[in-house]
mmCIF file of C-alpha atoms and ligand atoms in Angstrom:
data_model
loop_
_atom_site.group_PDB
_atom_site.id
_atom_site.type_symbol
_atom_site.label_atom_id
_atom_site.label_comp_id
_atom_site.label_asym_id
_atom_site.label_seq_id
_atom_site.Cartn_x
_atom_site.Cartn_y
_atom_site.Cartn_z
ATOM 1 C CA VAL N 158 -88.985 -46.599 32.711
ATOM 2 C CA THR N 159 -87.446 -44.135 35.087
ATOM 3 C CA PRO N 160 -84.007 -45.269 36.168
ATOM 4 C CA CYS N 161 -83.648 -45.964 39.837
ATOM 5 C CA PRO N 162 -81.257 -43.725 41.833
ATOM 6 C CA PRO N 163 -77.976 -45.455 42.884
ATOM 7 C CA ALA N 164 -78.098 -47.403 46.207
ATOM 8 C CA PRO N 165 -76.183 -46.102 49.243
ATOM 9 C CA PRO N 166 -72.813 -47.777 49.995
ATOM 10 C CA GLU N 167 -74.234 -49.892 52.872
ATOM 11 C CA LEU N 168 -76.513 -51.676 50.433
ATOM 12 C CA ARG N 169 -73.506 -52.379 48.119
ATOM 13 C CA GLU N 170 -71.620 -54.920 50.174
ATOM 14 C CA GLN N 171 -70.726 -57.930 48.009
ATOM 15 C CA THR N 172 -69.850 -61.537 48.644
ATOM 16 C CA LEU N 173 -68.663 -64.544 46.617
ATOM 17 C CA VAL N 174 -70.805 -67.648 46.534
ATOM 18 C CA LEU N 175 -69.775 -70.899 44.895
ATOM 19 C CA VAL N 176 -72.257 -73.659 44.131
ATOM 20 C CA LYS N 177 -69.805 -76.511 44.405
ATOM 21 C CA PRO N 178 -69.615 -79.505 41.979
ATOM 22 C CA ASP N 179 -71.695 -81.864 44.152
ATOM 23 C CA ALA N 180 -74.552 -79.371 44.075
ATOM 24 C CA VAL N 181 -74.310 -78.929 40.277
ATOM 25 C CA GLN N 182 -74.410 -82.772 39.838
ATOM 26 C CA ARG N 183 -77.306 -82.969 42.263
ATOM 27 C CA ARG N 184 -79.251 -80.265 40.372
ATOM 28 C CA LEU N 185 -79.367 -77.956 43.400
ATOM 29 C CA VAL N 186 -78.194 -74.792 41.599
ATOM 30 C CA GLY N 187 -81.723 -73.338 41.346
ATOM 31 C CA ASP N 188 -82.517 -74.082 44.980
ATOM 32 C CA VAL N 189 -79.404 -72.276 46.198
ATOM 33 C CA ILE N 190 -79.897 -69.292 43.908
ATOM 34 C CA GLY N 191 -83.605 -69.133 44.858
ATOM 35 C CA ARG N 192 -82.793 -68.772 48.490
ATOM 36 C CA PHE N 193 -80.618 -65.739 47.956
ATOM 37 C CA GLU N 194 -83.035 -64.221 45.527
ATOM 38 C CA ARG N 195 -85.968 -64.658 47.862
ATOM 39 C CA ARG N 196 -84.134 -63.185 50.747
ATOM 40 C CA GLY N 197 -83.799 -60.050 48.623
ATOM 41 C CA PHE N 198 -80.129 -60.033 47.636
ATOM 42 C CA LYS N 199 -79.089 -58.926 44.130
ATOM 43 C CA LEU N 200 -77.203 -61.043 41.750
ATOM 44 C CA VAL N 201 -74.390 -59.040 40.135
ATOM 45 C CA ALA N 202 -72.242 -61.737 38.501
ATOM 46 C CA MET N 203 -72.606 -65.466 37.631
ATOM 47 C CA LYS N 204 -70.821 -68.063 35.520
ATOM 48 C CA LEU N 205 -70.526 -71.831 35.214
ATOM 49 C CA LEU N 206 -66.976 -73.106 34.953
ATOM 50 C CA GLN N 207 -64.858 -76.212 35.609
ATOM 51 C CA VAL N 208 -61.450 -75.916 37.225
ATOM 52 C CA PRO N 209 -59.430 -78.422 35.418
ATOM 53 C CA GLU N 210 -57.873 -81.247 37.254
ATOM 54 C CA LEU N 211 -54.156 -81.859 37.237
ATOM 55 C CA GLN N 212 -53.574 -85.555 36.307
ATOM 56 C CA GLU N 213 -50.298 -87.402 36.526
ATOM 57 C CA GLY N 214 -48.740 -87.549 33.011
ATOM 58 C CA ARG N 215 -51.706 -85.868 31.315
ATOM 59 C CA GLY N 216 -51.534 -82.262 32.549
ATOM 60 C CA TYR N 217 -54.710 -80.396 33.159
ATOM 61 C CA VAL N 218 -57.845 -82.311 32.229
ATOM 62 C CA CYS N 219 -61.380 -81.147 32.035
ATOM 63 C CA GLY N 220 -64.611 -82.274 30.259
ATOM 64 C CA TYR N 221 -63.627 -80.837 26.921
ATOM 65 C CA PRO N 222 -60.652 -81.870 24.688
ATOM 66 C CA CYS N 223 -57.838 -79.260 25.063
ATOM 67 C CA ILE N 224 -56.937 -77.926 21.615
ATOM 68 C CA ILE N 225 -55.219 -74.654 22.731
ATOM 69 C CA ALA N 226 -52.695 -76.299 25.102
ATOM 70 C CA PRO N 227 -51.521 -75.637 27.644
ATOM 71 C CA ARG N 228 -53.576 -72.753 28.927
ATOM 72 C CA CYS N 229 -56.983 -72.685 27.310
ATOM 73 C CA HIS N 230 -58.801 -72.324 30.613
ATOM 74 C CA GLN N 231 -59.830 -69.157 32.450
ATOM 75 C CA ALA N 232 -59.387 -71.163 35.731
ATOM 76 C CA ASP N 233 -56.587 -73.377 36.837
ATOM 77 C CA ARG N 234 -55.272 -75.120 39.866
ATOM 78 C CA GLY N 235 -53.705 -71.876 41.056
ATOM 79 C CA LEU N 236 -57.140 -70.370 41.456
ATOM 80 C CA LEU N 237 -58.073 -72.991 43.961
ATOM 81 C CA ASP N 238 -54.722 -72.660 45.731
ATOM 82 C CA ARG N 239 -55.385 -68.941 46.154
ATOM 83 C CA HIS N 240 -58.969 -69.421 47.148
ATOM 84 C CA TYR N 241 -58.124 -72.038 49.738
ATOM 85 C CA GLN N 242 -54.781 -70.491 50.761
ATOM 86 C CA HIS N 243 -55.623 -71.019 54.473
ATOM 87 C CA LEU N 244 -56.092 -74.720 54.045
ATOM 88 C CA GLN N 245 -53.145 -75.803 51.965
ATOM 89 C CA GLN N 246 -51.366 -77.409 54.911
ATOM 90 C CA LYS N 247 -54.391 -79.414 56.015
ATOM 91 C CA PRO N 248 -54.371 -83.217 55.548
ATOM 92 C CA PHE N 249 -57.720 -82.960 53.656
ATOM 93 C CA TYR N 250 -56.379 -80.400 51.130
ATOM 94 C CA PRO N 251 -55.730 -82.936 48.234
ATOM 95 C CA ALA N 252 -59.253 -84.333 48.709
ATOM 96 C CA LEU N 253 -60.619 -80.837 48.705
ATOM 97 C CA LEU N 254 -58.863 -80.060 45.350
ATOM 98 C CA ALA N 255 -60.193 -83.315 43.893
ATOM 99 C CA TYR N 256 -63.699 -82.368 45.099
ATOM 100 C CA MET N 257 -63.550 -78.825 43.658
ATOM 101 C CA THR N 258 -62.186 -80.051 40.262
ATOM 102 C CA SER N 259 -64.586 -82.979 40.010
ATOM 103 C CA GLY N 260 -67.111 -81.139 37.795
ATOM 104 C CA PRO N 261 -68.526 -77.747 36.891
ATOM 105 C CA LEU N 262 -69.307 -75.266 39.599
ATOM 106 C CA VAL N 263 -71.276 -71.981 39.641
ATOM 107 C CA ALA N 264 -69.523 -68.848 40.748
ATOM 108 C CA MET N 265 -71.699 -65.887 41.758
ATOM 109 C CA VAL N 266 -71.451 -62.434 43.332
ATOM 110 C CA TRP N 267 -74.373 -61.351 45.491
ATOM 111 C CA GLU N 268 -74.887 -57.833 46.723
ATOM 112 C CA GLY N 269 -76.891 -56.217 49.482
ATOM 113 C CA TYR N 270 -77.056 -55.008 53.018
ATOM 114 C CA ASN N 271 -74.921 -57.176 55.439
ATOM 115 C CA VAL N 272 -74.651 -59.769 52.606
ATOM 116 C CA VAL N 273 -71.483 -61.394 53.928
ATOM 117 C CA ARG N 274 -72.775 -62.283 57.384
ATOM 118 C CA SER N 275 -76.301 -63.013 56.174
ATOM 119 C CA THR N 276 -75.152 -65.477 53.534
ATOM 120 C CA ARG N 277 -72.792 -67.200 55.959
ATOM 121 C CA ALA N 278 -75.835 -67.661 58.322
ATOM 122 C CA MET N 279 -77.930 -68.986 55.438
ATOM 123 C CA VAL N 280 -75.080 -71.425 54.425
ATOM 124 C CA GLY N 281 -74.680 -72.887 57.908
ATOM 125 C CA ASP N 282 -71.920 -74.789 59.693
ATOM 126 C CA THR N 283 -68.957 -75.951 57.590
ATOM 127 C CA ASP N 284 -69.675 -79.479 58.845
ATOM 128 C CA SER N 285 -73.010 -80.360 57.137
ATOM 129 C CA ALA N 286 -73.654 -82.845 59.892
ATOM 130 C CA GLN N 287 -73.693 -79.978 62.406
ATOM 131 C CA ALA N 288 -75.433 -77.469 60.254
ATOM 132 C CA ALA N 289 -78.871 -76.315 61.492
ATOM 133 C CA ALA N 290 -82.014 -77.201 59.623
ATOM 134 C CA GLY N 291 -83.090 -74.356 57.508
ATOM 135 C CA THR N 292 -79.626 -73.585 56.296
ATOM 136 C CA ILE N 293 -78.389 -74.566 52.894
ATOM 137 C CA ARG N 294 -75.969 -77.123 54.215
ATOM 138 C CA GLY N 295 -78.399 -78.323 56.911
ATOM 139 C CA ASP N 296 -81.157 -78.884 54.344
ATOM 140 C CA LEU N 297 -79.210 -80.154 51.406
ATOM 141 C CA SER N 298 -76.073 -82.003 52.598
ATOM 142 C CA MET N 299 -74.718 -84.725 54.964
ATOM 143 C CA HIS N 300 -70.934 -84.347 55.150
ATOM 144 C CA VAL N 301 -68.175 -81.740 55.402
ATOM 145 C CA SER N 302 -66.465 -83.070 52.351
ATOM 146 C CA ARG N 303 -69.555 -82.484 50.156
ATOM 147 C CA ASN N 304 -71.108 -79.391 51.650
ATOM 148 C CA VAL N 305 -72.718 -77.874 48.592
ATOM 149 C CA VAL N 306 -71.660 -74.192 48.751
ATOM 150 C CA HIS N 307 -68.978 -71.653 49.573
ATOM 151 C CA ALA N 308 -69.582 -68.167 50.896
ATOM 152 C CA SER N 309 -66.896 -65.621 51.833
ATOM 153 C CA ASP N 310 -66.363 -65.287 55.591
ATOM 154 C CA SER N 311 -65.637 -61.505 55.924
ATOM 155 C CA VAL N 312 -65.906 -58.305 53.788
ATOM 156 C CA GLU N 313 -62.072 -58.289 53.206
ATOM 157 C CA THR N 314 -62.101 -62.001 52.192
ATOM 158 C CA ALA N 315 -65.045 -61.357 49.792
ATOM 159 C CA LEU N 316 -63.153 -58.526 48.117
ATOM 160 C CA ARG N 317 -60.151 -60.869 47.589
ATOM 161 C CA GLU N 318 -62.192 -63.857 46.469
ATOM 162 C CA ILE N 319 -64.292 -61.939 44.030
ATOM 163 C CA GLY N 320 -61.017 -60.817 42.462
ATOM 164 C CA PHE N 321 -59.830 -64.410 42.174
ATOM 165 C CA TRP N 322 -62.951 -65.658 40.390
ATOM 166 C CA PHE N 323 -64.109 -62.602 38.364
ATOM 167 C CA GLN N 324 -62.691 -59.934 36.023
ATOM 168 C CA ARG N 325 -63.878 -56.497 36.875
ATOM 169 C CA ASP N 326 -66.054 -56.215 33.745
ATOM 170 C CA GLU N 327 -67.933 -59.479 34.609
ATOM 171 C CA LEU N 328 -69.728 -57.672 37.512
ATOM 172 C CA VAL N 329 -72.905 -55.894 36.411
ATOM 173 C CA ALA N 330 -73.903 -52.731 38.238
ATOM 174 C CA TRP N 331 -77.732 -52.459 38.209
ATOM 175 C CA GLU N 332 -80.351 -50.890 40.379
ATOM 176 C CA SER N 333 -83.213 -53.120 41.346
ATOM 177 C CA GLY N 334 -86.676 -51.456 41.347
ATOM 178 C CA ASP N 335 -87.805 -53.332 44.444
ATOM 179 C CA SER N 336 -85.393 -51.589 46.779
ATOM 180 C CA GLN N 337 -88.119 -49.623 48.686
ATOM 181 C CA TYR N 338 -90.021 -52.876 49.385
ATOM 182 C CA THR N 339 -86.875 -54.855 50.589
ATOM 183 C CA TYR N 340 -85.123 -51.997 52.512
ATOM 184 C CA GLY N 341 -87.857 -49.416 53.205
ATOM 185 C CA PRO N 342 -87.579 -45.737 52.306
HETATM 186 P P1 LIG D 632 -66.262 -72.816 55.058
HETATM 187 O O1 LIG D 632 -65.750 -71.351 55.010
HETATM 188 O O2 LIG D 632 -67.396 -73.037 55.935
HETATM 189 O O3 LIG D 632 -66.449 -73.351 53.669
HETATM 190 O O4 LIG D 632 -65.052 -73.644 55.814
HETATM 191 P P2 LIG D 632 -63.450 -73.550 55.656
HETATM 192 O O5 LIG D 632 -62.997 -72.324 55.009
HETATM 193 O O6 LIG D 632 -62.899 -73.906 57.004
HETATM 194 O O7 LIG D 632 -63.105 -74.798 54.658
HETATM 195 C C1 LIG D 632 -63.261 -74.702 53.324
HETATM 196 C C2 LIG D 632 -63.834 -75.996 52.722
HETATM 197 O O8 LIG D 632 -62.910 -77.026 52.995
HETATM 198 C C3 LIG D 632 -65.081 -76.479 53.371
HETATM 199 O O9 LIG D 632 -66.287 -75.802 52.884
HETATM 200 C C4 LIG D 632 -65.093 -77.912 53.058
HETATM 201 O O10 LIG D 632 -65.459 -78.168 51.597
HETATM 202 C C5 LIG D 632 -63.564 -78.234 53.140
HETATM 203 N N1 LIG D 632 -63.269 -78.827 54.442
HETATM 204 C C6 LIG D 632 -63.122 -78.156 55.619
HETATM 205 N N2 LIG D 632 -62.890 -79.051 56.609
HETATM 206 C C7 LIG D 632 -62.764 -80.300 56.041
HETATM 207 C C8 LIG D 632 -62.486 -81.564 56.538
HETATM 208 O O11 LIG D 632 -62.294 -81.833 57.740
HETATM 209 N N3 LIG D 632 -62.548 -82.550 55.612
HETATM 210 C C9 LIG D 632 -62.754 -82.414 54.313
HETATM 211 N N4 LIG D 632 -62.799 -83.460 53.440
HETATM 212 N N5 LIG D 632 -63.052 -81.119 53.768
HETATM 213 C C10 LIG D 632 -63.059 -80.160 54.677
HETATM 214 MG MG1 LIG D 633 -64.033 -70.514 54.388
#
């Protein structure tokens, strides 16, 4: 197989997508991934993880017994504090933390032309009740507090957020052979 030439920089924009714990519980991971794949975006990183919950008197608690206390996790509460920095003062912030630590989530990095704006459009309005039919939230969810997915809201935010959730070597640089069919010559 002849290796494909590297894609130009405008095709290399990246964004962070999280399939949130409600969506994992509801077996929607494949549906969400399928939408980004079918659109033509390229998956460059993906992992399942649970951000442990901080419980009064018990410390960080997740689904598995902690034998390497106190920091056996690659993720912690601080990750969510950084990720949702802009919301820490909101009255719903404790509920948001409880939601995001309630079970495993899938973190992914998607790459492609205009990927940040396109994925936001595919995700739909923050409030699922307002989200248009055809969007992920509009098709798969009912309420702002269980809105299935996260997608970065700007190129700058995406760069920061990818750094919160992934180590550099967890991103895989690969050239997809279908580029001339998805983007043209
Ligand atoms: P997003 O970029 O569309 O995800 O929206 P924001 O950055 O404004 O908010 C981040 C996340 O906080 C949302 O996706 C929701 O999960 C949650 N959130 C936002 N507003 C509310 C709210 O009014 N109530 C609750 N419970 N959660 C909210
Ligand atoms: Mg946001």
